[in-house]
């Protein structure tokens, strides 16, 4: 039962952060959403911060699996670049709850070393994946373009939190591709 209950608590944490829009959720709210007692939630995670970190690990695991699957199906640097962008803004990754969790994760990373470490791992992997695609397309400019595209991805998540309505992953991918096309004239990305 432990893995099932932990999974329920992680999903409830993401849902509650998305509902409230901040880390201002209580263990009681999370536990209620998961259908269990606050004491049981504390038993499995120890603290609210540990629940937040588990929720981000979950989101990062889903994101990583989606990126790896998309990359496995893509051939050539252009297709691989588009695959990374589509995975970054897929319905599973670019939903209101996940976007809120990301925003709050960035806030948490300012003060919690483990959150900062997780964020750094994500950023290094994203940059590495982007660099692998961009080197053949941009040569020496690949690093600057990867950094710009990484910042654009983060910025599109931030903008999404501030607007109403469901997230529009297709528009986000389109925005990122427009940036690349402006930076790499004549490229099919």
PDB file of C-alpha atoms in Angstrom:
ATOM      1  CA  UNK A   1       0.000   0.000   0.000  1.00  0.00           C
ATOM      2  CA  UNK A   2       2.882   2.400   0.678  1.00  0.00           C
ATOM      3  CA  UNK A   3       3.768   3.071  -2.994  1.00  0.00           C
ATOM      4  CA  UNK A   4       0.090   3.573  -3.844  1.00  0.00           C
ATOM      5  CA  UNK A   5      -0.433   5.981  -0.967  1.00  0.00           C
ATOM      6  CA  UNK A   6       2.771   7.886  -1.701  1.00  0.00           C
ATOM      7  CA  UNK A   7       1.742   8.230  -5.340  1.00  0.00           C
ATOM      8  CA  UNK A   8      -1.684   9.496  -4.259  1.00  0.00           C
ATOM      9  CA  UNK A   9      -0.034  12.066  -1.977  1.00  0.00           C
ATOM     10  CA  UNK A  10       2.327  13.232  -4.732  1.00  0.00           C
ATOM     11  CA  UNK A  11      -0.549  13.685  -7.170  1.00  0.00           C
ATOM     12  CA  UNK A  12      -2.615  15.425  -4.482  1.00  0.00           C
ATOM     13  CA  UNK A  13       0.308  17.777  -3.784  1.00  0.00           C
ATOM     14  CA  UNK A  14       0.505  18.752  -7.456  1.00  0.00           C
ATOM     15  CA  UNK A  15      -3.266  19.230  -7.638  1.00  0.00           C
ATOM     16  CA  UNK A  16      -3.392  21.355  -4.477  1.00  0.00           C
ATOM     17  CA  UNK A  17      -0.472  23.549  -5.559  1.00  0.00           C
ATOM     18  CA  UNK A  18      -2.266  24.053  -8.876  1.00  0.00           C
ATOM     19  CA  UNK A  19      -5.564  24.827  -7.147  1.00  0.00           C
ATOM     20  CA  UNK A  20      -4.062  27.324  -4.704  1.00  0.00           C
ATOM     21  CA  UNK A  21      -1.372  28.620  -7.047  1.00  0.00           C
ATOM     22  CA  UNK A  22       1.310  28.638  -4.368  1.00  0.00           C
ATOM     23  CA  UNK A  23       3.087  26.523  -1.781  1.00  0.00           C
ATOM     24  CA  UNK A  24       0.561  27.849   0.728  1.00  0.00           C
ATOM     25  CA  UNK A  25      -1.109  24.481   1.043  1.00  0.00           C
ATOM     26  CA  UNK A  26      -1.297  22.457   4.204  1.00  0.00           C
ATOM     27  CA  UNK A  27      -0.531  18.817   4.760  1.00  0.00           C
ATOM     28  CA  UNK A  28      -4.179  18.491   5.806  1.00  0.00           C
ATOM     29  CA  UNK A  29      -5.365  19.797   2.424  1.00  0.00           C
ATOM     30  CA  UNK A  30      -3.000  17.455   0.582  1.00  0.00           C
ATOM     31  CA  UNK A  31      -3.978  14.474   2.734  1.00  0.00           C
ATOM     32  CA  UNK A  32      -7.695  15.230   2.332  1.00  0.00           C
ATOM     33  CA  UNK A  33      -7.269  15.404  -1.444  1.00  0.00           C
ATOM     34  CA  UNK A  34      -5.459  12.027  -1.337  1.00  0.00           C
ATOM     35  CA  UNK A  35      -8.161  10.511   0.858  1.00  0.00           C
ATOM     36  CA  UNK A  36      -6.025   9.918   3.943  1.00  0.00           C
ATOM     37  CA  UNK A  37      -5.141  11.466   7.271  1.00  0.00           C
ATOM     38  CA  UNK A  38      -2.489  14.151   7.789  1.00  0.00           C
ATOM     39  CA  UNK A  39      -0.712  11.789  10.188  1.00  0.00           C
ATOM     40  CA  UNK A  40      -0.366   9.193   7.437  1.00  0.00           C
ATOM     41  CA  UNK A  41       0.925  11.849   5.034  1.00  0.00           C
ATOM     42  CA  UNK A  42       3.564  12.881   7.593  1.00  0.00           C
ATOM     43  CA  UNK A  43       4.424   9.227   8.146  1.00  0.00           C
ATOM     44  CA  UNK A  44       5.207   8.748   4.445  1.00  0.00           C
ATOM     45  CA  UNK A  45       7.023  12.016   3.783  1.00  0.00           C
ATOM     46  CA  UNK A  46       8.007  13.570   7.088  1.00  0.00           C
ATOM     47  CA  UNK A  47       7.333  17.152   6.067  1.00  0.00           C
ATOM     48  CA  UNK A  48       5.437  19.312   3.619  1.00  0.00           C
ATOM     49  CA  UNK A  49       8.740  20.280   1.986  1.00  0.00           C
ATOM     50  CA  UNK A  50       9.494  16.600   1.364  1.00  0.00           C
ATOM     51  CA  UNK A  51       6.075  16.274  -0.309  1.00  0.00           C
ATOM     52  CA  UNK A  52       6.868  19.245  -2.551  1.00  0.00           C
ATOM     53  CA  UNK A  53      10.215  17.715  -3.502  1.00  0.00           C
ATOM     54  CA  UNK A  54       8.581  14.345  -4.224  1.00  0.00           C
ATOM     55  CA  UNK A  55       6.013  16.112  -6.401  1.00  0.00           C
ATOM     56  CA  UNK A  56       8.766  17.809  -8.406  1.00  0.00           C
ATOM     57  CA  UNK A  57      10.692  14.560  -8.761  1.00  0.00           C
ATOM     58  CA  UNK A  58       7.485  13.048 -10.126  1.00  0.00           C
ATOM     59  CA  UNK A  59       6.995  15.896 -12.614  1.00  0.00           C
ATOM     60  CA  UNK A  60      10.656  15.710 -13.672  1.00  0.00           C
ATOM     61  CA  UNK A  61      10.425  11.929 -14.101  1.00  0.00           C
ATOM     62  CA  UNK A  62       7.344  12.236 -16.328  1.00  0.00           C
ATOM     63  CA  UNK A  63       8.975  15.040 -18.314  1.00  0.00           C
ATOM     64  CA  UNK A  64      12.214  13.083 -18.741  1.00  0.00           C
ATOM     65  CA  UNK A  65      10.369   9.981 -19.926  1.00  0.00           C
ATOM     66  CA  UNK A  66       8.383  12.001 -22.434  1.00  0.00           C
ATOM     67  CA  UNK A  67      11.515  13.700 -23.786  1.00  0.00           C
ATOM     68  CA  UNK A  68      13.369  10.389 -24.096  1.00  0.00           C
ATOM     69  CA  UNK A  69      10.418   8.820 -25.922  1.00  0.00           C
ATOM     70  CA  UNK A  70      10.106  11.784 -28.269  1.00  0.00           C
ATOM     71  CA  UNK A  71      13.848  11.788 -28.996  1.00  0.00           C
ATOM     72  CA  UNK A  72      13.853   8.061 -29.701  1.00  0.00           C
ATOM     73  CA  UNK A  73      11.243   8.581 -32.413  1.00  0.00           C
ATOM     74  CA  UNK A  74      12.966  11.594 -34.017  1.00  0.00           C
ATOM     75  CA  UNK A  75      15.677  11.496 -36.652  1.00  0.00           C
ATOM     76  CA  UNK A  76      18.025  14.373 -37.332  1.00  0.00           C
ATOM     77  CA  UNK A  77      18.721  17.538 -35.338  1.00  0.00           C
ATOM     78  CA  UNK A  78      15.667  19.466 -36.591  1.00  0.00           C
ATOM     79  CA  UNK A  79      13.251  16.684 -35.683  1.00  0.00           C
ATOM     80  CA  UNK A  80      14.951  16.121 -32.333  1.00  0.00           C
ATOM     81  CA  UNK A  81      14.708  19.819 -31.490  1.00  0.00           C
ATOM     82  CA  UNK A  82      11.001  19.847 -32.316  1.00  0.00           C
ATOM     83  CA  UNK A  83      10.564  16.682 -30.238  1.00  0.00           C
ATOM     84  CA  UNK A  84      12.093  18.361 -27.171  1.00  0.00           C
ATOM     85  CA  UNK A  85       9.814  21.361 -27.602  1.00  0.00           C
ATOM     86  CA  UNK A  86       6.703  19.242 -28.109  1.00  0.00           C
ATOM     87  CA  UNK A  87       7.549  17.236 -24.980  1.00  0.00           C
ATOM     88  CA  UNK A  88       8.178  20.419 -22.990  1.00  0.00           C
ATOM     89  CA  UNK A  89       4.726  21.720 -23.850  1.00  0.00           C
ATOM     90  CA  UNK A  90       2.803  18.444 -24.125  1.00  0.00           C
ATOM     91  CA  UNK A  91      -0.603  18.142 -22.446  1.00  0.00           C
ATOM     92  CA  UNK A  92       0.935  15.985 -19.710  1.00  0.00           C
ATOM     93  CA  UNK A  93       3.689  18.483 -18.910  1.00  0.00           C
ATOM     94  CA  UNK A  94       1.983  21.776 -19.752  1.00  0.00           C
ATOM     95  CA  UNK A  95      -1.184  21.445 -17.686  1.00  0.00           C
ATOM     96  CA  UNK A  96      -2.262  24.034 -15.142  1.00  0.00           C
ATOM     97  CA  UNK A  97      -1.220  21.970 -12.089  1.00  0.00           C
ATOM     98  CA  UNK A  98       2.219  21.145 -13.457  1.00  0.00           C
ATOM     99  CA  UNK A  99       2.823  24.747 -14.534  1.00  0.00           C
ATOM    100  CA  UNK A 100       1.918  25.974 -11.026  1.00  0.00           C
ATOM    101  CA  UNK A 101       4.153  23.340  -9.481  1.00  0.00           C
ATOM    102  CA  UNK A 102       7.056  24.501 -11.696  1.00  0.00           C
ATOM    103  CA  UNK A 103       6.593  28.124 -10.695  1.00  0.00           C
ATOM    104  CA  UNK A 104       6.581  27.212  -7.035  1.00  0.00           C
ATOM    105  CA  UNK A 105       9.515  24.862  -7.541  1.00  0.00           C
ATOM    106  CA  UNK A 106      11.588  27.791  -8.832  1.00  0.00           C
ATOM    107  CA  UNK A 107      10.631  29.730  -5.689  1.00  0.00           C
ATOM    108  CA  UNK A 108      11.496  26.770  -3.451  1.00  0.00           C
ATOM    109  CA  UNK A 109      14.878  26.364  -5.181  1.00  0.00           C
ATOM    110  CA  UNK A 110      15.910  29.785  -3.887  1.00  0.00           C
ATOM    111  CA  UNK A 111      15.949  28.551  -0.285  1.00  0.00           C
ATOM    112  CA  UNK A 112      16.009  24.731  -0.296  1.00  0.00           C
ATOM    113  CA  UNK A 113      19.278  23.094  -1.388  1.00  0.00           C
ATOM    114  CA  UNK A 114      17.646  19.854  -2.582  1.00  0.00           C
ATOM    115  CA  UNK A 115      15.194  21.809  -4.742  1.00  0.00           C
ATOM    116  CA  UNK A 116      18.096  23.866  -6.116  1.00  0.00           C
ATOM    117  CA  UNK A 117      19.948  20.642  -6.938  1.00  0.00           C
ATOM    118  CA  UNK A 118      16.929  19.150  -8.738  1.00  0.00           C
ATOM    119  CA  UNK A 119      16.464  22.353 -10.720  1.00  0.00           C
ATOM    120  CA  UNK A 120      20.145  22.362 -11.691  1.00  0.00           C
ATOM    121  CA  UNK A 121      19.918  18.734 -12.882  1.00  0.00           C
ATOM    122  CA  UNK A 122      16.875  19.593 -15.015  1.00  0.00           C
ATOM    123  CA  UNK A 123      18.587  22.667 -16.483  1.00  0.00           C
ATOM    124  CA  UNK A 124      21.782  20.740 -17.324  1.00  0.00           C
ATOM    125  CA  UNK A 125      19.826  17.941 -19.015  1.00  0.00           C
ATOM    126  CA  UNK A 126      17.704  20.366 -21.000  1.00  0.00           C
ATOM    127  CA  UNK A 127      20.786  22.307 -22.117  1.00  0.00           C
ATOM    128  CA  UNK A 128      22.611  19.103 -23.043  1.00  0.00           C
ATOM    129  CA  UNK A 129      19.657  17.873 -25.117  1.00  0.00           C
ATOM    130  CA  UNK A 130      19.323  21.240 -26.837  1.00  0.00           C
ATOM    131  CA  UNK A 131      23.069  21.473 -27.501  1.00  0.00           C
ATOM    132  CA  UNK A 132      23.073  18.031 -29.092  1.00  0.00           C
ATOM    133  CA  UNK A 133      20.457  19.249 -31.589  1.00  0.00           C
ATOM    134  CA  UNK A 134      21.804  22.748 -32.084  1.00  0.00           C
ATOM    135  CA  UNK A 135      25.505  21.988 -32.668  1.00  0.00           C
ATOM    136  CA  UNK A 136      24.950  20.680 -36.208  1.00  0.00           C
ATOM    137  CA  UNK A 137      22.557  23.540 -36.968  1.00  0.00           C
ATOM    138  CA  UNK A 138      24.298  26.506 -35.343  1.00  0.00           C
ATOM    139  CA  UNK A 139      27.916  25.530 -34.745  1.00  0.00           C
ATOM    140  CA  UNK A 140      29.617  27.938 -32.347  1.00  0.00           C
ATOM    141  CA  UNK A 141      26.310  29.700 -31.622  1.00  0.00           C
ATOM    142  CA  UNK A 142      24.754  26.489 -30.216  1.00  0.00           C
ATOM    143  CA  UNK A 143      25.488  27.386 -26.578  1.00  0.00           C
ATOM    144  CA  UNK A 144      23.924  30.821 -26.779  1.00  0.00           C
ATOM    145  CA  UNK A 145      20.895  29.439 -28.622  1.00  0.00           C
ATOM    146  CA  UNK A 146      20.457  26.608 -26.112  1.00  0.00           C
ATOM    147  CA  UNK A 147      20.581  29.125 -23.251  1.00  0.00           C
ATOM    148  CA  UNK A 148      18.103  31.394 -25.029  1.00  0.00           C
ATOM    149  CA  UNK A 149      15.749  28.544 -25.791  1.00  0.00           C
ATOM    150  CA  UNK A 150      15.961  27.255 -22.197  1.00  0.00           C
ATOM    151  CA  UNK A 151      15.100  30.733 -20.920  1.00  0.00           C
ATOM    152  CA  UNK A 152      12.244  30.957 -23.421  1.00  0.00           C
ATOM    153  CA  UNK A 153      10.819  27.611 -22.246  1.00  0.00           C
ATOM    154  CA  UNK A 154      10.953  28.784 -18.614  1.00  0.00           C
ATOM    155  CA  UNK A 155       9.438  32.127 -19.622  1.00  0.00           C
ATOM    156  CA  UNK A 156       6.562  30.464 -21.453  1.00  0.00           C
ATOM    157  CA  UNK A 157       5.777  28.471 -18.307  1.00  0.00           C
ATOM    158  CA  UNK A 158       5.866  31.655 -16.238  1.00  0.00           C
ATOM    159  CA  UNK A 159       3.566  33.497 -18.651  1.00  0.00           C
ATOM    160  CA  UNK A 160       1.158  30.558 -18.574  1.00  0.00           C
ATOM    161  CA  UNK A 161       0.717  30.892 -14.806  1.00  0.00           C
ATOM    162  CA  UNK A 162      -0.314  34.513 -15.239  1.00  0.00           C
ATOM    163  CA  UNK A 163      -3.058  33.964 -17.805  1.00  0.00           C
ATOM    164  CA  UNK A 164      -6.483  32.425 -17.545  1.00  0.00           C
ATOM    165  CA  UNK A 165      -7.802  29.479 -19.467  1.00  0.00           C
ATOM    166  CA  UNK A 166      -6.190  26.166 -20.256  1.00  0.00           C
ATOM    167  CA  UNK A 167      -2.512  26.082 -21.227  1.00  0.00           C
ATOM    168  CA  UNK A 168      -1.882  26.225 -24.968  1.00  0.00           C
ATOM    169  CA  UNK A 169       1.073  23.969 -25.670  1.00  0.00           C
ATOM    170  CA  UNK A 170       0.716  24.265 -29.436  1.00  0.00           C
ATOM    171  CA  UNK A 171       1.067  28.056 -29.233  1.00  0.00           C
ATOM    172  CA  UNK A 172       4.056  27.681 -26.890  1.00  0.00           C
ATOM    173  CA  UNK A 173       5.832  25.342 -29.337  1.00  0.00           C
ATOM    174  CA  UNK A 174       5.025  27.771 -32.155  1.00  0.00           C
ATOM    175  CA  UNK A 175       6.570  30.659 -30.168  1.00  0.00           C
ATOM    176  CA  UNK A 176       9.735  28.661 -29.485  1.00  0.00           C
ATOM    177  CA  UNK A 177      10.030  27.625 -33.134  1.00  0.00           C
ATOM    178  CA  UNK A 178       9.568  31.229 -34.259  1.00  0.00           C
ATOM    179  CA  UNK A 179      12.485  32.174 -31.991  1.00  0.00           C
ATOM    180  CA  UNK A 180      14.647  29.452 -33.539  1.00  0.00           C
ATOM    181  CA  UNK A 181      13.666  30.386 -37.073  1.00  0.00           C
ATOM    182  CA  UNK A 182      14.628  33.991 -36.367  1.00  0.00           C
ATOM    183  CA  UNK A 183      17.975  32.863 -34.956  1.00  0.00           C
ATOM    184  CA  UNK A 184      18.663  30.297 -37.683  1.00  0.00           C
ATOM    185  CA  UNK A 185      17.402  31.733 -40.955  1.00  0.00           C
ATOM    186  CA  UNK A 186      16.979  29.101 -43.617  1.00  0.00           C
ATOM    187  CA  UNK A 187      16.635  26.311 -41.065  1.00  0.00           C
ATOM    188  CA  UNK A 188      13.594  24.022 -41.071  1.00  0.00           C
ATOM    189  CA  UNK A 189      13.349  23.869 -37.251  1.00  0.00           C
TER     190      UNK A 189
END
